[in-house]
């Protein structure tokens, strides 16, 4: 095992009705002015907005709204939020939404207390923020696990770049599976596929033999597949949504990453694909993940064999990858790039740009060359 230091700063409230408990336990610690941040309006249609506003009023909070946070949140939207937080002297940020809203708020929280542009701070000067406006997150669409950590994924449109920004971690989060019941089925399944990919990408990174993180990652993958299959039978199965919500949190709360390295090469490729196309994150992963796994099969044969056995009940690595591909089809997730909803046409030239700007990971079974990333993307066409 590599040396590590593990502390967990997020107070998690799981289960139906837990927003009320969370607010009455947590909100007294903070000042009166709360920024209520959300996305394109789903929370207004499904009643979550009214419920949260009334719970905030019960806690005597003054609510200032910040809405319109888009899927794949942009750096510009972050700056818009920062301006509002400063203008209104916000005491606490409450993110209500999926990974996009939560990530946007994590960076708003950090950027609001530092003068330097956070992208420059991290990517030019190699420094990271240490403080932020306190924040909480209410998850309405699970899968990313964004609520469980301090990393945010942001699209910097001017730089044609989508990637990680190290920012604030939520002080508390609410995971109420009932809040996810109105998420459209494609988003439910692509979100759950994101969870599967997080556990697989962590598992594929270099690690000691027989370490517990590998076994936990396999258990999370197996459980995710079992519950996704339950949803294929009944998309309103609340128990399955609840199980998936905790799978998602478990995959990204850092516990799987203790004492080991991670891969996350597929995520790096997908993020750059997202920078150019604005595609859905989980759907992009569904296309790229199996192609990447075939590509590194001989470098990770032992791990992919265990994956085949534990997650899909198959014998060989090849059979496991075939089962993964069939599972993606079973979920009606896309299997080729042209099936993705993209803001521009996906051409070979565009894929070359994606490949040339993809961050290459050095802790996976084998470091890829940029040409190989391009090959993988061409195979996805
Ligand atoms: O914007 P609204 O109207 O709320 O609609 C959203 C959005 O269109 C909708 N939705 C959310 N809750 C709903 C609902 N619709 C009906 N009922 C509800 N209860 O779902 C759509 C997608 O939301 P989004 O937040 O974009 O999805 P997701 O949670 O998959 O987040 C994706 C973002 O997270 C990043 C991705 O790259 C992407 O930008 N990731 C963040 C990570 C992290 N911070 O740890 C890790 C991941 O690997 C990932 O990269
Ligand atoms: Zn992901």
Short mmCIF file of C-alpha atoms and ligand atoms in Angstrom, two decimals:
data_model
loop_
_atom_site.label_atom_id
_atom_site.label_comp_id
_atom_site.label_asym_id
_atom_site.label_seq_id
_atom_site.Cartn_x
_atom_site.Cartn_y
_atom_site.Cartn_z
CA UNK A 1 0.00 0.00 0.00
CA UNK A 2 1.14 3.55 -0.67
CA UNK A 3 1.26 5.83 2.37
CA UNK A 4 -1.89 7.89 2.86
CA UNK A 5 -3.76 10.17 5.22
CA UNK A 6 -7.53 9.77 5.24
CA UNK A 7 -10.01 12.14 6.89
CA UNK A 8 -13.58 12.63 5.77
CA UNK A 9 -14.97 16.17 6.05
CA UNK A 10 -18.51 15.68 4.65
CA UNK A 11 -21.46 15.10 6.97
CA UNK A 12 -23.83 12.83 5.04
CA UNK A 13 -27.60 12.70 5.64
CA UNK A 14 -29.07 9.75 3.76
CA UNK A 15 -32.72 8.78 3.32
CA UNK A 16 -36.18 10.12 2.76
CA UNK A 17 -36.90 13.39 4.53
CA UNK A 18 -33.29 13.96 5.54
CA UNK A 19 -33.13 17.55 4.21
CA UNK A 20 -35.18 18.68 7.23
CA UNK A 21 -32.89 16.93 9.71
CA UNK A 22 -29.80 18.19 7.93
CA UNK A 23 -30.98 21.81 7.93
CA UNK A 24 -32.00 21.83 11.58
CA UNK A 25 -28.66 20.24 12.61
CA UNK A 26 -26.37 22.20 10.33
CA UNK A 27 -27.69 25.59 9.25
CA UNK A 28 -27.48 27.32 12.64
CA UNK A 29 -23.70 27.36 12.25
CA UNK A 30 -23.89 29.78 9.33
CA UNK A 31 -25.09 33.34 8.69
CA UNK A 32 -28.46 34.37 7.35
CA UNK A 33 -27.86 34.76 3.62
CA UNK A 34 -28.10 31.52 1.64
CA UNK A 35 -27.36 31.24 -2.09
CA UNK A 36 -29.83 28.68 -3.44
CA UNK A 37 -28.12 27.39 -6.60
CA UNK A 38 -29.80 25.12 -9.11
CA UNK A 39 -29.96 24.11 -12.76
CA UNK A 40 -32.42 24.54 -15.59
CA UNK A 41 -35.57 24.25 -13.52
CA UNK A 42 -36.33 20.56 -12.94
CA UNK A 43 -36.54 21.31 -9.19
CA UNK A 44 -39.35 23.79 -9.84
CA UNK A 45 -41.38 21.19 -11.74
CA UNK A 46 -40.98 18.35 -9.24
CA UNK A 47 -41.63 20.33 -6.05
CA UNK A 48 -38.11 20.08 -4.57
CA UNK A 49 -37.65 23.86 -4.91
CA UNK A 50 -40.78 24.67 -2.87
CA UNK A 51 -39.84 22.13 -0.21
CA UNK A 52 -36.28 23.45 0.15
CA UNK A 53 -37.33 27.12 0.21
CA UNK A 54 -39.87 26.43 2.92
CA UNK A 55 -37.31 24.47 4.99
CA UNK A 56 -34.84 27.35 4.62
CA UNK A 57 -37.51 29.80 5.80
CA UNK A 58 -38.13 27.58 8.85
CA UNK A 59 -34.46 28.10 9.65
CA UNK A 60 -34.91 31.89 9.24
CA UNK A 61 -32.66 32.10 6.22
CA UNK A 62 -32.77 34.76 3.54
CA UNK A 63 -32.72 33.11 0.13
CA UNK A 64 -30.86 34.55 -2.85
CA UNK A 65 -31.25 32.51 -6.03
CA UNK A 66 -28.66 31.53 -8.61
CA UNK A 67 -30.14 29.39 -11.38
CA UNK A 68 -29.48 28.21 -14.92
CA UNK A 69 -26.41 26.12 -14.10
CA UNK A 70 -26.12 23.97 -17.22
CA UNK A 71 -25.04 20.32 -17.60
CA UNK A 72 -21.24 20.47 -18.10
CA UNK A 73 -21.02 23.79 -16.23
CA UNK A 74 -18.86 26.49 -17.76
CA UNK A 75 -16.14 28.62 -16.25
CA UNK A 76 -18.19 31.68 -17.23
CA UNK A 77 -21.12 30.43 -15.17
CA UNK A 78 -18.78 29.97 -12.21
CA UNK A 79 -17.66 33.61 -12.50
CA UNK A 80 -21.29 34.75 -12.70
CA UNK A 81 -21.96 32.93 -9.42
CA UNK A 82 -18.87 34.44 -7.81
CA UNK A 83 -20.03 37.97 -8.68
CA UNK A 84 -23.41 37.30 -7.08
CA UNK A 85 -21.88 35.79 -3.94
CA UNK A 86 -19.66 38.85 -3.49
CA UNK A 87 -22.38 41.38 -4.31
CA UNK A 88 -24.85 39.80 -1.87
CA UNK A 89 -22.31 38.93 0.86
CA UNK A 90 -23.49 35.32 0.86
CA UNK A 91 -22.87 33.32 4.06
CA UNK A 92 -23.69 29.84 2.78
CA UNK A 93 -24.06 28.20 -0.65
CA UNK A 94 -26.66 25.46 -1.09
CA UNK A 95 -26.29 23.45 -4.32
CA UNK A 96 -29.47 21.62 -5.32
CA UNK A 97 -29.01 19.38 -8.34
CA UNK A 98 -26.77 16.82 -9.99
CA UNK A 99 -23.00 16.84 -10.47
CA UNK A 100 -23.10 19.96 -12.64
CA UNK A 101 -24.75 22.21 -10.05
CA UNK A 102 -22.62 20.82 -7.23
CA UNK A 103 -19.34 21.21 -9.16
CA UNK A 104 -20.18 24.76 -10.21
CA UNK A 105 -20.88 25.67 -6.56
CA UNK A 106 -17.68 24.06 -5.28
CA UNK A 107 -15.63 26.35 -7.51
CA UNK A 108 -17.80 29.42 -6.77
CA UNK A 109 -17.17 28.79 -3.09
CA UNK A 110 -13.37 28.75 -3.53
CA UNK A 111 -13.10 31.51 -6.12
CA UNK A 112 -15.25 33.87 -4.03
CA UNK A 113 -12.58 34.15 -1.33
CA UNK A 114 -9.48 34.47 -3.51
CA UNK A 115 -8.49 37.33 -5.80
CA UNK A 116 -6.47 35.33 -8.29
CA UNK A 117 -8.26 33.53 -11.11
CA UNK A 118 -8.59 29.93 -9.83
CA UNK A 119 -7.68 28.31 -13.16
CA UNK A 120 -4.40 30.31 -13.23
CA UNK A 121 -3.79 29.56 -9.56
CA UNK A 122 -3.99 25.82 -10.18
CA UNK A 123 -2.83 25.31 -13.75
CA UNK A 124 -0.22 28.08 -14.05
CA UNK A 125 1.09 28.33 -10.48
CA UNK A 126 0.39 24.79 -9.22
CA UNK A 127 -1.30 26.07 -6.04
CA UNK A 128 -4.65 25.09 -4.58
CA UNK A 129 -7.31 26.95 -2.58
CA UNK A 130 -7.49 26.20 1.12
CA UNK A 131 -10.63 28.15 2.05
CA UNK A 132 -14.10 28.83 0.70
CA UNK A 133 -17.61 30.00 1.51
CA UNK A 134 -19.24 27.12 3.45
CA UNK A 135 -21.55 25.01 1.33
CA UNK A 136 -24.02 22.14 1.37
CA UNK A 137 -25.32 19.92 -1.44
CA UNK A 138 -28.69 18.34 -2.02
CA UNK A 139 -28.37 15.65 -4.64
CA UNK A 140 -31.29 15.40 -7.09
CA UNK A 141 -29.56 13.21 -9.70
CA UNK A 142 -26.96 10.71 -8.54
CA UNK A 143 -24.05 9.04 -10.32
CA UNK A 144 -21.11 11.43 -10.27
CA UNK A 145 -20.50 11.32 -6.52
CA UNK A 146 -19.56 15.02 -6.89
CA UNK A 147 -21.10 15.74 -3.49
CA UNK A 148 -18.54 13.55 -1.75
CA UNK A 149 -15.27 15.24 -2.71
CA UNK A 150 -13.54 18.55 -3.39
CA UNK A 151 -12.87 18.05 -7.10
CA UNK A 152 -15.01 19.84 -9.67
CA UNK A 153 -15.18 19.30 -13.41
CA UNK A 154 -15.64 22.52 -15.36
CA UNK A 155 -15.70 23.42 -19.05
CA UNK A 156 -13.48 26.37 -19.93
CA UNK A 157 -15.00 27.29 -23.28
CA UNK A 158 -12.33 29.83 -24.27
CA UNK A 159 -9.62 27.23 -23.75
CA UNK A 160 -11.56 24.30 -25.32
CA UNK A 161 -10.81 22.43 -22.12
CA UNK A 162 -12.89 20.41 -19.67
CA UNK A 163 -11.14 19.19 -16.58
CA UNK A 164 -10.70 19.08 -12.85
CA UNK A 165 -10.44 22.08 -10.57
CA UNK A 166 -9.58 21.43 -6.95
CA UNK A 167 -12.13 23.42 -4.93
CA UNK A 168 -14.33 23.36 -1.81
CA UNK A 169 -15.84 20.24 -0.29
CA UNK A 170 -19.44 20.40 0.91
CA UNK A 171 -19.80 20.66 4.70
CA UNK A 172 -22.88 18.48 4.55
CA UNK A 173 -24.85 16.64 1.88
CA UNK A 174 -28.37 15.33 1.62
CA UNK A 175 -28.93 12.08 -0.26
CA UNK A 176 -32.68 11.58 -0.48
CA UNK A 177 -33.52 8.92 -3.11
CA UNK A 178 -37.08 10.29 -3.39
CA UNK A 179 -35.59 13.45 -4.93
CA UNK A 180 -34.26 11.40 -7.86
CA UNK A 181 -37.59 9.86 -8.88
CA UNK A 182 -38.25 12.42 -11.61
CA UNK A 183 -34.85 12.07 -13.29
CA UNK A 184 -35.42 10.86 -16.89
CA UNK A 185 -34.50 7.19 -17.37
CA UNK A 186 -31.62 7.90 -19.77
CA UNK A 187 -30.02 10.22 -17.20
CA UNK A 188 -30.60 7.69 -14.39
CA UNK A 189 -28.79 5.00 -16.38
CA UNK A 190 -26.00 7.22 -17.69
CA UNK A 191 -25.46 8.49 -14.15
CA UNK A 192 -25.26 4.92 -12.84
CA UNK A 193 -22.86 4.03 -15.65
CA UNK A 194 -20.67 6.92 -14.45
CA UNK A 195 -20.55 5.23 -11.02
CA UNK A 196 -19.58 1.91 -12.63
CA UNK A 197 -16.85 3.70 -14.56
CA UNK A 198 -15.51 5.45 -11.42
CA UNK A 199 -15.11 2.14 -9.62
CA UNK A 200 -13.63 0.45 -12.71
CA UNK A 201 -11.19 3.30 -13.38
CA UNK A 202 -10.06 3.27 -9.76
CA UNK A 203 -9.71 -0.53 -9.81
CA UNK A 204 -7.63 -0.45 -13.02
CA UNK A 205 -4.99 1.85 -11.54
CA UNK A 206 -1.77 0.36 -10.22
CA UNK A 207 -2.25 -1.28 -6.83
CA UNK A 208 -0.75 -3.91 -4.54
CA UNK A 209 -2.05 -7.43 -4.98
CA UNK A 210 -4.95 -8.50 -2.75
CA UNK A 211 -5.62 -5.00 -1.43
CA UNK A 212 -9.05 -4.32 -0.01
CA UNK A 213 -9.75 -1.33 -2.30
CA UNK A 214 -9.81 -3.65 -5.32
CA UNK A 215 -12.34 -5.91 -3.61
CA UNK A 216 -14.56 -2.99 -2.54
CA UNK A 217 -14.42 -1.54 -6.07
CA UNK A 218 -15.53 -4.88 -7.51
CA UNK A 219 -18.39 -5.06 -5.00
CA UNK A 220 -19.55 -1.56 -5.97
CA UNK A 221 -19.44 -2.44 -9.67
CA UNK A 222 -21.40 -5.65 -9.09
CA UNK A 223 -24.00 -3.88 -6.99
CA UNK A 224 -24.33 -1.07 -9.53
CA UNK A 225 -25.01 -3.57 -12.32
CA UNK A 226 -27.56 -5.47 -10.19
CA UNK A 227 -29.48 -2.28 -9.39
CA UNK A 228 -29.29 -0.90 -12.93
CA UNK A 229 -30.86 -4.18 -14.08
CA UNK A 230 -33.62 -3.70 -11.49
CA UNK A 231 -34.30 -0.27 -12.98
CA UNK A 232 -34.47 -1.74 -16.47
CA UNK A 233 -37.39 -3.79 -15.18
CA UNK A 234 -38.97 -0.94 -13.22
CA UNK A 235 -37.52 2.54 -13.61
CA UNK A 236 -39.49 3.72 -10.55
CA UNK A 237 -37.97 1.10 -8.22
CA UNK A 238 -37.09 3.44 -5.34
CA UNK A 239 -35.06 0.82 -3.49
CA UNK A 240 -32.82 0.37 -6.56
CA UNK A 241 -32.43 4.15 -6.93
CA UNK A 242 -31.53 4.32 -3.26
CA UNK A 243 -28.91 1.56 -3.64
CA UNK A 244 -27.45 3.32 -6.67
CA UNK A 245 -27.31 6.62 -4.82
CA UNK A 246 -25.09 5.05 -2.16
CA UNK A 247 -23.02 3.17 -4.79
CA UNK A 248 -22.38 6.54 -6.42
CA UNK A 249 -21.29 8.10 -3.12
CA UNK A 250 -19.13 5.10 -2.19
CA UNK A 251 -17.29 5.21 -5.52
CA UNK A 252 -16.23 8.83 -5.06
CA UNK A 253 -15.80 9.39 -1.31
CA UNK A 254 -12.11 8.57 -1.56
CA UNK A 255 -12.24 5.27 0.32
CA UNK A 256 -11.55 3.24 -2.85
CA UNK A 257 -8.51 5.36 -3.60
CA UNK A 258 -6.70 4.88 -0.28
CA UNK A 259 -3.23 3.39 -0.56
CA UNK A 260 -3.33 2.93 -4.32
CA UNK A 261 -3.16 4.73 -7.63
CA UNK A 262 -6.04 5.19 -10.03
CA UNK A 263 -6.40 5.11 -13.79
CA UNK A 264 -9.15 7.53 -14.96
CA UNK A 265 -7.82 7.61 -18.54
CA UNK A 266 -11.32 7.08 -19.95
CA UNK A 267 -12.56 10.05 -17.92
CA UNK A 268 -9.76 12.24 -19.31
CA UNK A 269 -10.71 11.32 -22.88
CA UNK A 270 -14.43 11.79 -22.22
CA UNK A 271 -13.88 15.16 -20.56
CA UNK A 272 -12.02 16.49 -23.61
CA UNK A 273 -14.71 15.03 -25.86
CA UNK A 274 -17.18 16.95 -23.69
CA UNK A 275 -15.13 20.16 -24.08
CA UNK A 276 -15.62 20.01 -27.84
CA UNK A 277 -19.10 18.46 -28.07
CA UNK A 278 -20.89 19.20 -24.75
CA UNK A 279 -22.01 15.54 -24.72
CA UNK A 280 -23.59 13.85 -21.70
CA UNK A 281 -20.82 12.60 -19.38
CA UNK A 282 -22.17 9.10 -18.59
CA UNK A 283 -23.12 8.48 -22.21
CA UNK A 284 -19.65 9.49 -23.40
CA UNK A 285 -18.14 7.05 -20.92
CA UNK A 286 -20.44 4.25 -22.11
CA UNK A 287 -19.03 4.65 -25.61
CA UNK A 288 -15.34 4.94 -24.69
CA UNK A 289 -14.97 2.61 -21.67
CA UNK A 290 -15.23 -0.80 -23.42
CA UNK A 291 -13.04 0.29 -26.35
CA UNK A 292 -10.35 1.47 -23.92
CA UNK A 293 -10.56 -1.77 -21.93
CA UNK A 294 -10.06 -3.86 -25.08
CA UNK A 295 -7.12 -1.60 -25.94
CA UNK A 296 -5.32 -2.31 -22.63
CA UNK A 297 -6.52 -5.90 -22.28
CA UNK A 298 -3.04 -7.45 -22.35
CA UNK A 299 -1.74 -4.90 -19.83
CA UNK A 300 -4.49 -5.59 -17.30
CA UNK A 301 -5.46 -9.17 -18.05
CA UNK A 302 -5.49 -10.39 -14.45
CA UNK A 303 -7.64 -7.48 -13.24
CA UNK A 304 -10.01 -7.67 -16.18
CA UNK A 305 -10.40 -11.42 -15.59
CA UNK A 306 -11.41 -10.80 -11.97
CA UNK A 307 -13.75 -8.04 -13.18
CA UNK A 308 -15.33 -10.54 -15.60
CA UNK A 309 -15.80 -13.12 -12.84
CA UNK A 310 -17.08 -10.90 -10.03
CA UNK A 311 -19.12 -8.31 -11.91
CA UNK A 312 -20.54 -10.34 -14.80
CA UNK A 313 -20.09 -13.99 -13.72
CA UNK A 314 -17.92 -14.77 -16.77
CA UNK A 315 -14.68 -16.75 -16.97
CA UNK A 316 -12.25 -14.79 -19.11
CA UNK A 317 -11.35 -11.12 -19.52
CA UNK A 318 -12.63 -11.22 -23.10
CA UNK A 319 -15.99 -12.62 -22.00
CA UNK A 320 -16.21 -9.94 -19.31
CA UNK A 321 -15.67 -7.14 -21.82
CA UNK A 322 -18.24 -8.67 -24.16
CA UNK A 323 -20.67 -8.79 -21.23
CA UNK A 324 -19.92 -5.12 -20.49
CA UNK A 325 -20.68 -4.20 -24.11
CA UNK A 326 -23.91 -6.21 -24.04
CA UNK A 327 -24.88 -4.59 -20.75
CA UNK A 328 -24.43 -1.10 -22.26
CA UNK A 329 -26.76 -2.13 -25.11
CA UNK A 330 -29.22 -3.63 -22.61
CA UNK A 331 -29.33 -0.21 -20.89
CA UNK A 332 -30.00 1.52 -24.25
CA UNK A 333 -26.91 3.64 -23.68
CA UNK A 334 -25.00 4.76 -26.79
CA UNK A 335 -22.25 2.51 -28.10
CA UNK A 336 -20.81 4.80 -30.81
CA UNK A 337 -19.87 8.49 -30.90
CA UNK A 338 -22.36 9.46 -33.65
CA UNK A 339 -25.16 8.40 -31.28
CA UNK A 340 -24.15 11.10 -28.77
CA UNK A 341 -26.00 14.38 -28.70
CA UNK A 342 -23.29 16.87 -29.72
CA UNK A 343 -23.29 20.63 -30.31
CA UNK A 344 -21.05 20.11 -33.39
CA UNK A 345 -20.63 17.33 -35.92
CA UNK A 346 -18.20 14.69 -34.68
CA UNK A 347 -15.58 14.35 -37.41
CA UNK A 348 -12.13 12.73 -37.50
CA UNK A 349 -10.58 16.20 -37.38
CA UNK A 350 -12.47 16.99 -34.22
CA UNK A 351 -11.40 13.68 -32.67
CA UNK A 352 -7.78 14.52 -33.48
CA UNK A 353 -8.17 17.75 -31.50
CA UNK A 354 -9.73 15.80 -28.62
CA UNK A 355 -6.84 13.31 -28.66
CA UNK A 356 -4.18 16.02 -28.87
CA UNK A 357 -5.56 17.83 -25.82
CA UNK A 358 -6.38 14.79 -23.65
CA UNK A 359 -4.51 14.54 -20.37
CA UNK A 360 -2.47 11.32 -20.36
CA UNK A 361 -2.54 9.39 -17.08
CA UNK A 362 0.66 7.78 -15.85
CA UNK A 363 -0.71 5.40 -13.23
CA UNK A 364 -2.88 3.16 -15.38
CA UNK A 365 -1.87 -0.30 -16.62
CA UNK A 366 -0.03 1.43 -19.49
CA UNK A 367 0.48 5.10 -20.36
CA UNK A 368 -1.14 5.77 -23.73
CA UNK A 369 0.44 7.78 -26.53
CA UNK A 370 -1.67 10.57 -28.04
CA UNK A 371 -1.93 8.53 -31.27
CA UNK A 372 -3.49 5.69 -29.28
CA UNK A 373 -6.11 8.04 -27.83
CA UNK A 374 -6.93 9.03 -31.41
CA UNK A 375 -7.11 5.34 -32.41
CA UNK A 376 -9.47 4.62 -29.51
CA UNK A 377 -11.72 7.52 -30.52
CA UNK A 378 -11.74 6.38 -34.17
CA UNK A 379 -12.76 2.92 -33.01
CA UNK A 380 -15.71 4.53 -31.21
CA UNK A 381 -17.08 5.91 -34.49
O1 LIG B 1 -30.74 21.40 -14.83
P1 LIG B 1 -31.99 20.70 -14.42
O2 LIG B 1 -33.22 21.31 -14.95
O3 LIG B 1 -32.04 20.48 -12.93
O4 LIG B 1 -31.95 19.24 -15.12
C1 LIG B 1 -30.92 18.32 -14.88
C2 LIG B 1 -29.98 18.14 -16.07
O5 LIG B 1 -30.61 18.46 -17.27
C3 LIG B 1 -31.52 16.95 -14.73
N1 LIG B 1 -31.99 16.65 -13.36
C4 LIG B 1 -31.27 16.69 -12.20
N2 LIG B 1 -32.04 16.31 -11.18
C5 LIG B 1 -33.28 16.04 -11.68
C6 LIG B 1 -33.24 16.26 -13.08
N3 LIG B 1 -34.32 16.09 -13.88
C7 LIG B 1 -35.45 15.68 -13.29
N4 LIG B 1 -35.56 15.43 -11.95
C8 LIG B 1 -34.51 15.60 -11.12
N5 LIG B 1 -34.60 15.30 -9.82
O6 LIG B 1 -30.48 16.06 -15.06
C9 LIG B 1 -29.70 16.64 -16.10
C10 LIG B 1 -28.24 16.32 -15.89
O7 LIG B 1 -27.77 16.91 -14.70
P2 LIG B 1 -26.19 16.96 -14.42
O8 LIG B 1 -25.99 17.55 -13.08
O9 LIG B 1 -25.51 17.60 -15.58
O10 LIG B 1 -25.82 15.41 -14.44
P3 LIG B 1 -24.71 14.62 -13.63
O11 LIG B 1 -25.09 14.47 -12.23
O12 LIG B 1 -24.44 13.42 -14.44
O13 LIG B 1 -23.42 15.60 -13.67
C11 LIG B 1 -22.58 15.66 -14.79
C12 LIG B 1 -21.41 16.59 -14.52
O14 LIG B 1 -20.60 16.11 -13.42
C13 LIG B 1 -19.24 15.98 -13.86
C14 LIG B 1 -19.40 15.66 -15.33
O15 LIG B 1 -18.21 15.83 -16.05
C15 LIG B 1 -20.48 16.63 -15.73
O16 LIG B 1 -19.96 17.92 -15.93
N6 LIG B 1 -18.52 15.01 -13.02
C16 LIG B 1 -18.17 15.38 -11.77
C17 LIG B 1 -17.42 14.59 -10.94
C18 LIG B 1 -16.97 15.03 -9.58
N7 LIG B 1 -17.07 16.29 -9.26
O17 LIG B 1 -16.50 14.23 -8.77
C19 LIG B 1 -16.99 13.24 -11.34
C20 LIG B 1 -17.59 12.76 -12.61
O18 LIG B 1 -16.68 11.86 -13.21
C21 LIG B 1 -17.97 13.81 -13.60
O19 LIG B 1 -16.88 14.18 -14.42
ZN1 LIG B 2 -17.51 10.32 -14.07
#
